[in-house]
Coordinates of C-alpha atoms in Angstrom, one line a residue:
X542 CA 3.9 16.4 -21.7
X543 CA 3.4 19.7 -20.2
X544 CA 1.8 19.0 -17.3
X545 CA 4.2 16.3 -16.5
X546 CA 7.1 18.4 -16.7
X547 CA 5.9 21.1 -14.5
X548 CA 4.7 18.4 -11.9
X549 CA 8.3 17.3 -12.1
X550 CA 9.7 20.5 -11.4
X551 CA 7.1 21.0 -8.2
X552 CA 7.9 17.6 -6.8
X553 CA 10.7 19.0 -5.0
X554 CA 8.5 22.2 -3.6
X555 CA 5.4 19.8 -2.7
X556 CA 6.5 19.4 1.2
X557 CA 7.2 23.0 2.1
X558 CA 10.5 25.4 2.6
X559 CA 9.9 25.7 6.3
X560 CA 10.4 22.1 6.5
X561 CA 13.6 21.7 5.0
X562 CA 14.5 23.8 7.8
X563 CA 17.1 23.3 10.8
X564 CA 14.3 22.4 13.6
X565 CA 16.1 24.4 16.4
X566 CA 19.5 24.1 18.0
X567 CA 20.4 21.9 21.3
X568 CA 19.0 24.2 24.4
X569 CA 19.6 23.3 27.9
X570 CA 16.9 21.6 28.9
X571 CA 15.8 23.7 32.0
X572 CA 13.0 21.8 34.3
X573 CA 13.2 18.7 32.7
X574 CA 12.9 15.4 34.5
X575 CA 14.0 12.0 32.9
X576 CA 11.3 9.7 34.6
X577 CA 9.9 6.0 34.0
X578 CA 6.2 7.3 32.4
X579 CA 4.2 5.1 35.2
X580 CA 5.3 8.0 37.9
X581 CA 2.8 10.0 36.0
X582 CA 0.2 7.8 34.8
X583 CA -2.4 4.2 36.3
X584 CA -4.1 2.3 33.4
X585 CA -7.3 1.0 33.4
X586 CA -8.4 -1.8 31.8
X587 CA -11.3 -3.2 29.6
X588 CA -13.3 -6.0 28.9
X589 CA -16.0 -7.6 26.4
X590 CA -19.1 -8.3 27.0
X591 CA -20.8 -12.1 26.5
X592 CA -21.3 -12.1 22.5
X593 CA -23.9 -14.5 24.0
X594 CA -26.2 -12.4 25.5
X595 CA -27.8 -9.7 22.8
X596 CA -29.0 -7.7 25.8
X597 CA -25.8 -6.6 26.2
X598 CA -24.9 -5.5 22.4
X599 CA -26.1 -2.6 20.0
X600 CA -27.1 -0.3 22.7
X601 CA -26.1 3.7 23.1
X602 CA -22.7 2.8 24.5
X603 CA -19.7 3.0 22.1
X604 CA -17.4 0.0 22.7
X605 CA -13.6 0.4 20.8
X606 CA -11.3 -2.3 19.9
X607 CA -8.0 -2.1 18.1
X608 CA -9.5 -1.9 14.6
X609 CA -11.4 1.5 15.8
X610 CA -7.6 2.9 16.5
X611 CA -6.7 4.8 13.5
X612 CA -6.2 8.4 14.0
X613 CA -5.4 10.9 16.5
X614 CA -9.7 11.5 17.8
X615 CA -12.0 8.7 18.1
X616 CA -15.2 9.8 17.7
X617 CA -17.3 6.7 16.5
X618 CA -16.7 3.0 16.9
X619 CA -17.8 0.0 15.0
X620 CA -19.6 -2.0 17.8
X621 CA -22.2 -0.7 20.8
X622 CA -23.1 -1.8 24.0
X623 CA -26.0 -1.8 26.6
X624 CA -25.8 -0.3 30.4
X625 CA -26.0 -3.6 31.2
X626 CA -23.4 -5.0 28.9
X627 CA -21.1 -2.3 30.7
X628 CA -22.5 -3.0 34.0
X629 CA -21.8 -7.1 33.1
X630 CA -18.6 -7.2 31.8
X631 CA -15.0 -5.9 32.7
X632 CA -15.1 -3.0 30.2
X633 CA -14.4 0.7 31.2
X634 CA -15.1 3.8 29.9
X635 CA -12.6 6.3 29.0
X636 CA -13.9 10.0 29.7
X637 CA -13.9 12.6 26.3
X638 CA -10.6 13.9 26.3
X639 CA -8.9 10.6 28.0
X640 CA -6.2 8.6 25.9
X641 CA -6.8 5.0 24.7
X642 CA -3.8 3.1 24.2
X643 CA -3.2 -0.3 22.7
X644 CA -1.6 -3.1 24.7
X645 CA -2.2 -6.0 22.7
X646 CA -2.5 -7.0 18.7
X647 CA -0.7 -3.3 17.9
X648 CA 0.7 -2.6 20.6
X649 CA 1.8 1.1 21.0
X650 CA -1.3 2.8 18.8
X651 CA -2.7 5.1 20.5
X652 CA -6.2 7.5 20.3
X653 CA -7.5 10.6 22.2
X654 CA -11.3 9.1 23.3
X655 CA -13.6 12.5 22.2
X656 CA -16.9 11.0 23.8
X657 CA -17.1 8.7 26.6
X658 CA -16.1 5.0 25.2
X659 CA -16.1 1.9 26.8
X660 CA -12.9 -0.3 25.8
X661 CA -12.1 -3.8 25.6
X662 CA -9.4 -6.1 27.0
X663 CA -6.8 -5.5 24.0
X664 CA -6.9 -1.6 24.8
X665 CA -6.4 0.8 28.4
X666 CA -7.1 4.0 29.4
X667 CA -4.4 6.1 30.5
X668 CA -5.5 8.3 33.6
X669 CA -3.1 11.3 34.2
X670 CA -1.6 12.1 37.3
X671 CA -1.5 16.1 38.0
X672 CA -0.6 18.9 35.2
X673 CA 0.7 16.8 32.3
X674 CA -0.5 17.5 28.7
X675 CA -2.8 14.4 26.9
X676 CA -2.1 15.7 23.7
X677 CA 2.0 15.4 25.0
X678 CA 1.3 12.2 25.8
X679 CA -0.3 10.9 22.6
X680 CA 2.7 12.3 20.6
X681 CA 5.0 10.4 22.8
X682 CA 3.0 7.1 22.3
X683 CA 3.4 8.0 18.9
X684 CA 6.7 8.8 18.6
X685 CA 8.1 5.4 21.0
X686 CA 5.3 3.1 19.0
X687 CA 8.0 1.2 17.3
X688 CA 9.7 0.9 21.3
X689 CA 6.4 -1.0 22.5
X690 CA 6.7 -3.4 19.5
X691 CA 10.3 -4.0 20.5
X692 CA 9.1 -4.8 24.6
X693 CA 6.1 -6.9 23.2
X694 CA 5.6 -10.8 23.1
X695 CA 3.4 -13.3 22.0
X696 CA 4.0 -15.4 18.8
X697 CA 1.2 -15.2 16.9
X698 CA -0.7 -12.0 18.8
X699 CA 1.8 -9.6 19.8
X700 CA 1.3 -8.0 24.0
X701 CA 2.6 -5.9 25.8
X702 CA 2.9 -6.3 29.9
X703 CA 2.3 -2.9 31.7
X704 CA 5.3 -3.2 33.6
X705 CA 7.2 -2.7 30.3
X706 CA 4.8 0.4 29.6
X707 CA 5.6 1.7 32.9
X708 CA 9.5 1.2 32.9
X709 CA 9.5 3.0 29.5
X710 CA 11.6 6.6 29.6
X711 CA 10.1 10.0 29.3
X712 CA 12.1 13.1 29.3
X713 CA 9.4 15.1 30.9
X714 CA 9.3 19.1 30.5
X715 CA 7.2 21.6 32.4
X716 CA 3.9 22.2 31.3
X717 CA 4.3 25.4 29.3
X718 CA 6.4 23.8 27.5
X719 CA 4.3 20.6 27.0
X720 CA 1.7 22.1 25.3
X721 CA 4.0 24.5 23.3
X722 CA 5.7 21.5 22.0
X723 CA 2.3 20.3 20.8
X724 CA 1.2 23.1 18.9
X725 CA 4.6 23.0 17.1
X726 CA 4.2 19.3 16.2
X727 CA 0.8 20.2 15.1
X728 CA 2.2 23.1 12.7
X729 CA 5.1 21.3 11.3
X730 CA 2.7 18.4 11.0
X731 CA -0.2 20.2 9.6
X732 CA 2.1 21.6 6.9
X733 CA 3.9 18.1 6.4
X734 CA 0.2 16.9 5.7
X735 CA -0.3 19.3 2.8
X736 CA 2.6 18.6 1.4
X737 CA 2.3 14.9 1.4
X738 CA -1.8 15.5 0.3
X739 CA 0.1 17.7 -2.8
X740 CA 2.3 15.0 -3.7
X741 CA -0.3 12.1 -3.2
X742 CA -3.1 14.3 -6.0
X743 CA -0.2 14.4 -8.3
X744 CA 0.7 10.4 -7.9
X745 CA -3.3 10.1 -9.2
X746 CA -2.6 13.1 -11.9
X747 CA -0.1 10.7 -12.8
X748 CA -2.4 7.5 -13.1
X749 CA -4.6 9.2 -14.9
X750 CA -2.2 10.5 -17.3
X751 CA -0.6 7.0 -18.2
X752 CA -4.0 5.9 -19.2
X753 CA -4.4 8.1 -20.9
X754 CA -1.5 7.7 -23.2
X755 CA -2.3 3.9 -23.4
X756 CA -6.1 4.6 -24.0
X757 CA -4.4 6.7 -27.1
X758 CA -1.9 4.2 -28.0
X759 CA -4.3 1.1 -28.9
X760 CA -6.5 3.8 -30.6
X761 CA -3.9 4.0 -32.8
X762 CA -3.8 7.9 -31.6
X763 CA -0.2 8.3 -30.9
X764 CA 1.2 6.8 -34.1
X765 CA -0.8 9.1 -36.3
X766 CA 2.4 11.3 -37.7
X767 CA 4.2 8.0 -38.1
X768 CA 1.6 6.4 -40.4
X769 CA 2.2 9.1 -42.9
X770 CA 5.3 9.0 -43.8
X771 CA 5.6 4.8 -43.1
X772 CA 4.7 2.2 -44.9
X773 CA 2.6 -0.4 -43.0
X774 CA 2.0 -4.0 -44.0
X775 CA -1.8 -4.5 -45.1
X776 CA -4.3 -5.8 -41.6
X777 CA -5.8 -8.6 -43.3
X778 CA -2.2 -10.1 -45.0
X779 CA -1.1 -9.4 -41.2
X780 CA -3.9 -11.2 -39.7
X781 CA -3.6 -14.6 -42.1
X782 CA 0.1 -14.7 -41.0
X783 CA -0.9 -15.6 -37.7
X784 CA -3.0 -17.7 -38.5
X785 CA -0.2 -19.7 -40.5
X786 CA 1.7 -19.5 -37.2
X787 CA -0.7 -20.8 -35.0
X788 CA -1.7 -23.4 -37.6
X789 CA 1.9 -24.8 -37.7
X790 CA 1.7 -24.2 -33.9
X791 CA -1.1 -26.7 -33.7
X792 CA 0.3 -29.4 -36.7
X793 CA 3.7 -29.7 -35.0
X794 CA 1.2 -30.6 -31.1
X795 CA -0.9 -33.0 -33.0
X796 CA -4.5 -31.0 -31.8
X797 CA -6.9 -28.4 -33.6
X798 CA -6.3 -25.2 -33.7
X799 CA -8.0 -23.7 -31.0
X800 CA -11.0 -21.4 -32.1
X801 CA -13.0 -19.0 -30.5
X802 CA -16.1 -16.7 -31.6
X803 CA -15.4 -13.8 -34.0
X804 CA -15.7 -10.6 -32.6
X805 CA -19.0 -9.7 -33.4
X806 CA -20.3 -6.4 -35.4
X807 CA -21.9 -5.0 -31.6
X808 CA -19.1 -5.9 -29.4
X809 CA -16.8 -3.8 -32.2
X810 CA -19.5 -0.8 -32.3
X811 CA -18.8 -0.7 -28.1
X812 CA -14.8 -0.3 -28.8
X813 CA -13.3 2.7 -29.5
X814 CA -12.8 3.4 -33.7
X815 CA -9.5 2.6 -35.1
X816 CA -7.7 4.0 -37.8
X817 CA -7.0 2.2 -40.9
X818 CA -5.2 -1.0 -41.1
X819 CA -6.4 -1.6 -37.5
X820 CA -8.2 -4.6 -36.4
X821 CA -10.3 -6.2 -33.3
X822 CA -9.5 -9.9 -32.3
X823 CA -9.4 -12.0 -29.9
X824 CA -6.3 -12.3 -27.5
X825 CA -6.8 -16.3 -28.7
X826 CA -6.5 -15.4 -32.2
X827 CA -2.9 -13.6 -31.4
X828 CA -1.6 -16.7 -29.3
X829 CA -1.0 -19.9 -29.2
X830 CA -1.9 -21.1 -25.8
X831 CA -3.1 -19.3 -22.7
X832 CA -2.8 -21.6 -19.8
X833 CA -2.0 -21.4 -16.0
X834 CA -0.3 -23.3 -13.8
X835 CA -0.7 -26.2 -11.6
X836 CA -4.1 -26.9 -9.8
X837 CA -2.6 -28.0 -6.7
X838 CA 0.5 -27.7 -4.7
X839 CA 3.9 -28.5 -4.7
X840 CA 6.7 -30.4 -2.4
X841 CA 9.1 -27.4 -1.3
X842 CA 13.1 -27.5 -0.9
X843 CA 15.0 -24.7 -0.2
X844 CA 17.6 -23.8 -2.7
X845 CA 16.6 -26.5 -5.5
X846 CA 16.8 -23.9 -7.9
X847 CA 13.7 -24.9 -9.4
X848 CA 11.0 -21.8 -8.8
X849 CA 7.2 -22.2 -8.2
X850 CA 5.8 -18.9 -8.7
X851 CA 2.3 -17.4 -7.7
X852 CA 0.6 -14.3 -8.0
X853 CA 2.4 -12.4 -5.3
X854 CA 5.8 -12.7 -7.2
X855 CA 4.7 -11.1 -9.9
X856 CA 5.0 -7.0 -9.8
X857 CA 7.0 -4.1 -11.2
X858 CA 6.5 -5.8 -14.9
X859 CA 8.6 -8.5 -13.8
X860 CA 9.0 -12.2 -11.8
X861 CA 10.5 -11.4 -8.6
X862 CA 12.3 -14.4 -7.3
X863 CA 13.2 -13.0 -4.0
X864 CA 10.3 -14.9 -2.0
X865 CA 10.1 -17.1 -4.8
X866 CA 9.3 -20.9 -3.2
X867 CA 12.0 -23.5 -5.1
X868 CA 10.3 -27.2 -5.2
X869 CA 12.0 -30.7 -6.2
X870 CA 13.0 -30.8 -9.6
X871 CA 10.5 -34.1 -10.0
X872 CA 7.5 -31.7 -9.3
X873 CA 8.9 -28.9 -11.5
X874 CA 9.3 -31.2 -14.1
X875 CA 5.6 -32.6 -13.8
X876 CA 4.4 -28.8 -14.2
X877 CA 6.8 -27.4 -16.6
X878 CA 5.2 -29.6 -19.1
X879 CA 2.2 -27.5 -18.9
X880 CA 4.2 -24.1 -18.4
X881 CA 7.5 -24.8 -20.7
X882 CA 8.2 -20.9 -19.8
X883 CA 9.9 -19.3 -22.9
X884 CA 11.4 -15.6 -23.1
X885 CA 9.0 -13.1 -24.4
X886 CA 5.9 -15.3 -23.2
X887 CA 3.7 -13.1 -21.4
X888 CA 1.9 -13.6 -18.0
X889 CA -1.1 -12.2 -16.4
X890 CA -1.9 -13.1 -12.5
X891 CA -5.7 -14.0 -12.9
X892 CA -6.7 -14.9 -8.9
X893 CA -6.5 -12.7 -6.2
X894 CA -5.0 -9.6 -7.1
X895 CA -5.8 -9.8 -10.6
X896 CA -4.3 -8.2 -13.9
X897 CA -0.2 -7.9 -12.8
X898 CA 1.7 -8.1 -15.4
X899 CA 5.2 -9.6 -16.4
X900 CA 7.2 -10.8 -19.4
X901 CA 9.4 -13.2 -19.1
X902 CA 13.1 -12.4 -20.0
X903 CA 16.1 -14.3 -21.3
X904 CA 18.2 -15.5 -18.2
X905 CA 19.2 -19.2 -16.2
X906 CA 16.2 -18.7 -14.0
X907 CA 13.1 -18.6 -16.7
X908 CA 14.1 -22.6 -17.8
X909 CA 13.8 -23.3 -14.2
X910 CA 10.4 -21.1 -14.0
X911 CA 7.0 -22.9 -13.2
X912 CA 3.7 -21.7 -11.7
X913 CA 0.7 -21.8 -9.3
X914 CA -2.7 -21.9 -10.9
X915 CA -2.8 -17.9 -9.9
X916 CA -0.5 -16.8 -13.1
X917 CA -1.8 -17.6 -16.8
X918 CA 0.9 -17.6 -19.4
X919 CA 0.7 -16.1 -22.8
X920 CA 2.9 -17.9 -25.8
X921 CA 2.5 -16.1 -29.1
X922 CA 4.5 -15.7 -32.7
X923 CA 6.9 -13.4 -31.1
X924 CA 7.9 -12.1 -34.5
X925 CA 4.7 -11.2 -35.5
X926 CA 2.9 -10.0 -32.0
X927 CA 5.5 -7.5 -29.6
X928 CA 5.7 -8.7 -26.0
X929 CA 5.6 -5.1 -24.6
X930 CA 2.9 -4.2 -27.2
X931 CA 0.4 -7.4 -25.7
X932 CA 1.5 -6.2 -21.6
X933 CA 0.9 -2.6 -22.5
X934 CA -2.5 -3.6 -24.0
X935 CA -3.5 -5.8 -21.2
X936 CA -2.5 -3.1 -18.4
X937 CA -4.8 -0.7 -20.5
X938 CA -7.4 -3.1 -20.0
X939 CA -7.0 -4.4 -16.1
X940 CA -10.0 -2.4 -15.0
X941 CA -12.4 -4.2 -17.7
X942 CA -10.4 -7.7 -17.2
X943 CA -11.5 -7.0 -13.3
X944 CA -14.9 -6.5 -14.3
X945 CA -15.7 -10.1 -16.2
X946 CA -13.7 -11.9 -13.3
X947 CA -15.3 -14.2 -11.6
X948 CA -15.5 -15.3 -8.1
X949 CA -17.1 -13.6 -4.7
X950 CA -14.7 -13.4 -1.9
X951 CA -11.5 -14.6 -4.2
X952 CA -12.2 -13.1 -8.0
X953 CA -10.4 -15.5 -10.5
X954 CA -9.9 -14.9 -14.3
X955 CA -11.0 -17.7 -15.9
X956 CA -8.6 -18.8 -19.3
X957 CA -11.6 -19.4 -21.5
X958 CA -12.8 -15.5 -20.3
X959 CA -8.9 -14.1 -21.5
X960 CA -9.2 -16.1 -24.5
X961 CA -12.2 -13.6 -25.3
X962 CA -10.4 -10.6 -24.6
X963 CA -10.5 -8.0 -27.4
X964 CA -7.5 -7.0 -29.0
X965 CA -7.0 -4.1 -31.1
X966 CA -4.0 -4.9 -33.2
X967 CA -2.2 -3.4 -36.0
X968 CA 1.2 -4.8 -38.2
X969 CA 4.5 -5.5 -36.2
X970 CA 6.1 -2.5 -37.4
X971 CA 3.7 -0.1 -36.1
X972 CA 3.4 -2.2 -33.0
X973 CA 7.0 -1.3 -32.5
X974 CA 6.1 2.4 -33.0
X975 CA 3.5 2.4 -30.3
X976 CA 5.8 1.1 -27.9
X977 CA 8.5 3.5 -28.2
X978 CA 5.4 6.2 -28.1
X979 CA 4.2 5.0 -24.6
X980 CA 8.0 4.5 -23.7
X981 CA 8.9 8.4 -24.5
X982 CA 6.0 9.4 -22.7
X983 CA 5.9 7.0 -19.5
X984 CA 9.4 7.5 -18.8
X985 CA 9.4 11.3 -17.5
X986 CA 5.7 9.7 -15.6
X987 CA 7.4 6.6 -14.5
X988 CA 10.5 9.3 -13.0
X989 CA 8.0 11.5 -11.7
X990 CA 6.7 9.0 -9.9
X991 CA 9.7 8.4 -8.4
X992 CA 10.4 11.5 -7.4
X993 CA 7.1 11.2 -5.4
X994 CA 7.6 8.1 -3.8
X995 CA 11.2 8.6 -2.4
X996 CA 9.8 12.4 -1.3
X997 CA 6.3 10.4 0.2
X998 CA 8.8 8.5 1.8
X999 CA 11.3 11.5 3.5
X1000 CA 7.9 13.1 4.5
X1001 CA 7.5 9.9 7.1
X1002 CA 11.2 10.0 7.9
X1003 CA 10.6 13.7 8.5
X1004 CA 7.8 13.0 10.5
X1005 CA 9.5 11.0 12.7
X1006 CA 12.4 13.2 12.9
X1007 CA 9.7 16.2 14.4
X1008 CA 8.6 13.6 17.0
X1009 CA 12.4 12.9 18.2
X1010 CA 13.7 16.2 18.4
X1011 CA 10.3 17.5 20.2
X1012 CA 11.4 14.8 22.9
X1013 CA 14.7 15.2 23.0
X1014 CA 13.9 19.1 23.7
X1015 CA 15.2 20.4 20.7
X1016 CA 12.2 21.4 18.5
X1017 CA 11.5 24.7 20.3
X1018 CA 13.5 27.9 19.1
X1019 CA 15.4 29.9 21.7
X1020 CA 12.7 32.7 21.4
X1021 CA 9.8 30.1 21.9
X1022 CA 11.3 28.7 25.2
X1023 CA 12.0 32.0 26.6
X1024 CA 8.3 33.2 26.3
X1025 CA 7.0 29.2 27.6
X1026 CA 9.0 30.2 30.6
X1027 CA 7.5 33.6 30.8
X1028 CA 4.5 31.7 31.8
X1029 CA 2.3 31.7 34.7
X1030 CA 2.0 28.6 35.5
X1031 CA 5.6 27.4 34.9
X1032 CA 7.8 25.1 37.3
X1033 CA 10.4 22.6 37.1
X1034 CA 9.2 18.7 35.7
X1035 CA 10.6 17.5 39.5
X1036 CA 7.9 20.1 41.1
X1037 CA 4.9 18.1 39.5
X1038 CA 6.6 14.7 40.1
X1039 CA 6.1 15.7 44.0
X1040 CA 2.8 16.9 43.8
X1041 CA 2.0 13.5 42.0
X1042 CA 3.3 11.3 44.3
X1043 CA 1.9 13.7 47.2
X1044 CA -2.0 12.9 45.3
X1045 CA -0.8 8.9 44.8
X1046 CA 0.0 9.3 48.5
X1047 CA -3.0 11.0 49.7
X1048 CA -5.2 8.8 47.5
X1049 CA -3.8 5.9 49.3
X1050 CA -5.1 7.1 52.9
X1051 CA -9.0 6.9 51.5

């Protein structure tokens, strides 16, 4: 619990004093120049060449598309092209040091080419006119990304038109100032960075602490003390209890009680030891059905009140009914005969994103609760085996149920493989016990983790706020500006505007 608490108390500290600080005042903005940012920059355009033709592919040329667009440099790209793929094709290369910016799929992305990179169609290189800063550039690109999404179209593939890029605003300072402007972003950023690297080693301190405690829970570790001074009901009187249950269970469904192999003498040799009056099973000897729901696919309509859930609705220990789809009551009623969703049941998602899970509570929604083959439902004695007790087992034991899942590009969790699933289980009232122990422990971890998410979260907001204020002219200090305008090479924005369009002019003669 130590380490918890101090990680608690450094949560707050993880992102730096210097950050929390006032990022400089209002200045006058002296030689700055609101311009449209094509008066300073022409695009170039790329191509691919014909997949067709392997002559043209694998060769010493890197070739970038919008999935190599990830960080500020782009060093290496996934694909490669031949002189004469370059040669046959539309695609340019940007020169080391050029900026590559994204037009089409995510438009708005932007990367600093640090070799020479030929590009495709979805991407351009931005050519600079006269003295303005590429590494100022990429931090506006950054900082108005959100602006290009806005300008885009397309339905399915969002674009952007160049005539948008070029219309877009820039409030353009003079050089100096450009690249002192960068190197602040880069030290705010550099220290926003290791603060958010701090806080993201403690959010996997964290996951390794809360399995921890469960590891200890269903080794009967953290219930120790209590079993000294508490009387426990004997395993095996325990045991043939639930077997009554799930014989009556059975009786009252006219079928045979459902059986599965005992866990054998090596499978328990490979679990961790338990204490006393601890025992392995199988989850199918603690239930009395594990089903899923339906193999196929439902009518919709909107505000039926009758929910159809699948895997993606179930997360934070809980069904989420927000994107829930609601289906005619005929079809719910067909699958709720399978389902017949019960509070306490508990329920697993065993396809795609396997091992969520949820129990279900007592409200007007959980009657009118069915579900996609992608969630498999739980029902036990609920007096005899604790709803939280089974969830915080099974979460102990995603990793291992993600192991014997089957399936290649879509894992599934087949029933008869959960059946199988090794239990450790002890008497209801020291299941009780070991809930409130993970519950005492997980709840300063679960507010920890908190804590780091909503700080994770003003580190972007902060990160943003650097970008605005460094275009807005306000990140500089007074001091700062007055030694940027000490410099040699300063002069007004409206000075390099004319000596661009004097180049665009002169350019135009040839």
């Amino acid at each position: 619990m130590n380490q918890v608490s101090a990680m608690k108390i450094n949560v707050k500290n993880m992102l730096g004093e210097k950050l929390g600080e006032k990022l400089g005042d209002d200045w006058v903005k002296v030689g700055w120049k609101n311009i449209n940012i094509g008066e300073i920059i022409d695009f170039v355009g790329g191509g691919t060449p014909d997949k067709k033709k392997s002559e043209y592919w694998n060769g010493n040329i890197k070739w970038a598309s919008v999935k190599d667009v990830k960080n500020k440099y782009l060093h290496e790209t996934q694909d490669r092209i031949t002189e004469l793929g370059l040669k046959n094709s539309s695609s340019q290369l940007a020169r080391e040091g050029e900026l590559i910016l994204v037009t089409r799929i995510s438009p708005g992305k932007c990367v600093i080419a640090k070799d020479d990179i030929a590009i495709n169609q979805d991407l351009k290189i931005v050519r600079l006119k006269s003295d303005v800063s590429t590494n100022f550039l990429y931090y506006f690109f950054t900082a108005t990304e959100n602006e290009f999404i806005k300008r885009s179209s397309g339905t399915t593939v969002k674009g952007i038109r160049l005539e948008e890029i070029r219309n877009v605003k820039l409030n353009l300072p003079p050089l100096p100032e450009q690249r002192a402007i960068v190197s602040k972003i880069e030290l705010l950023f550099s220290e926003l960075d290791n603060g958010i690297a701090n806080l993201k080693l403690a959010q996997e301190q964290l996951k390794v602490y809360r399995q921890a405690v469960l590891k200890k829970a269903f080794e009967g570790e953290l219930t120790k003390e209590w079993r000294k001074s508490n009387e426990n009901q004997d395993i095996n009187k325990f045991i043939y209890e639930i077997d009554e249950k799930r014989a009556d269970y059975f009786l009252q469904k006219g079928k045979k009680v459902k059986k599965v192999k005992p866990v054998s003498e090596e499978e328990i040799s490979e679990q961790s030891p338990l204490p006393l009056n601890w025992k392995h099973v199988r989850l199918n000897d603690l239930s009395f059905l594990i089903t899923d729901g339906k193999h196929g696919d439902c009518k919709n309509q909107d505000a039926s009140g009758y929910f159809f859930i699948s895997a993606k609705d179930i997360f934070d220990g809980k069904i989420n009914y927000k994107n829930a789809r609601q289906i005619t009551k005929d079809d719910f009623e067909e699958v709720h005969k399978r389902t017949d969703l019960q509070p306490e049941d508990v329920l697993v998602t065993n396809a795609g994103t396997i091992g969520r899970i949820a129990i279900a509570t007592a409200n007007d929604k959980t009657s009118k609760t069915t579900f996609q083959k992608s969630v498999a439902i739980i029902k036990k004695p609920n007096l005899l085996v604790d709803s939280k007790y089974l969830a915080y087992h099974l979460e102990n034991d995603v990793e291992r149920i993600k192991m014997v899942s089957k399936g290649t590009a879509q894992k599934n969790l087949l029933l008869g493989t959960m059946s199988e699933l090794i239990i450790s289980i002890c008497p209801f009232k020291e299941q009780k016990q070991v809930v409130t122990e993970i519950e005492t422990r997980l709840s300063v971890c679960d507010k920890v983790e908190q804590d780091i998410a909503e700080n994770l979260e003003k580190a972007e907001a902060l990160r943003q706020s650097i970008l605005k204020k460094a275009f807005e002219g306000k990140l500089l200090s007074e001091r700062e500006l007055e030694e940027v305008r000490l410099a040699e090479d300063w002069e007004p924005a409206e000075v390099l505007l004319k000596r661009v369009k004097a180049e665009r002019a002169e350019s135009g003669k040839r």
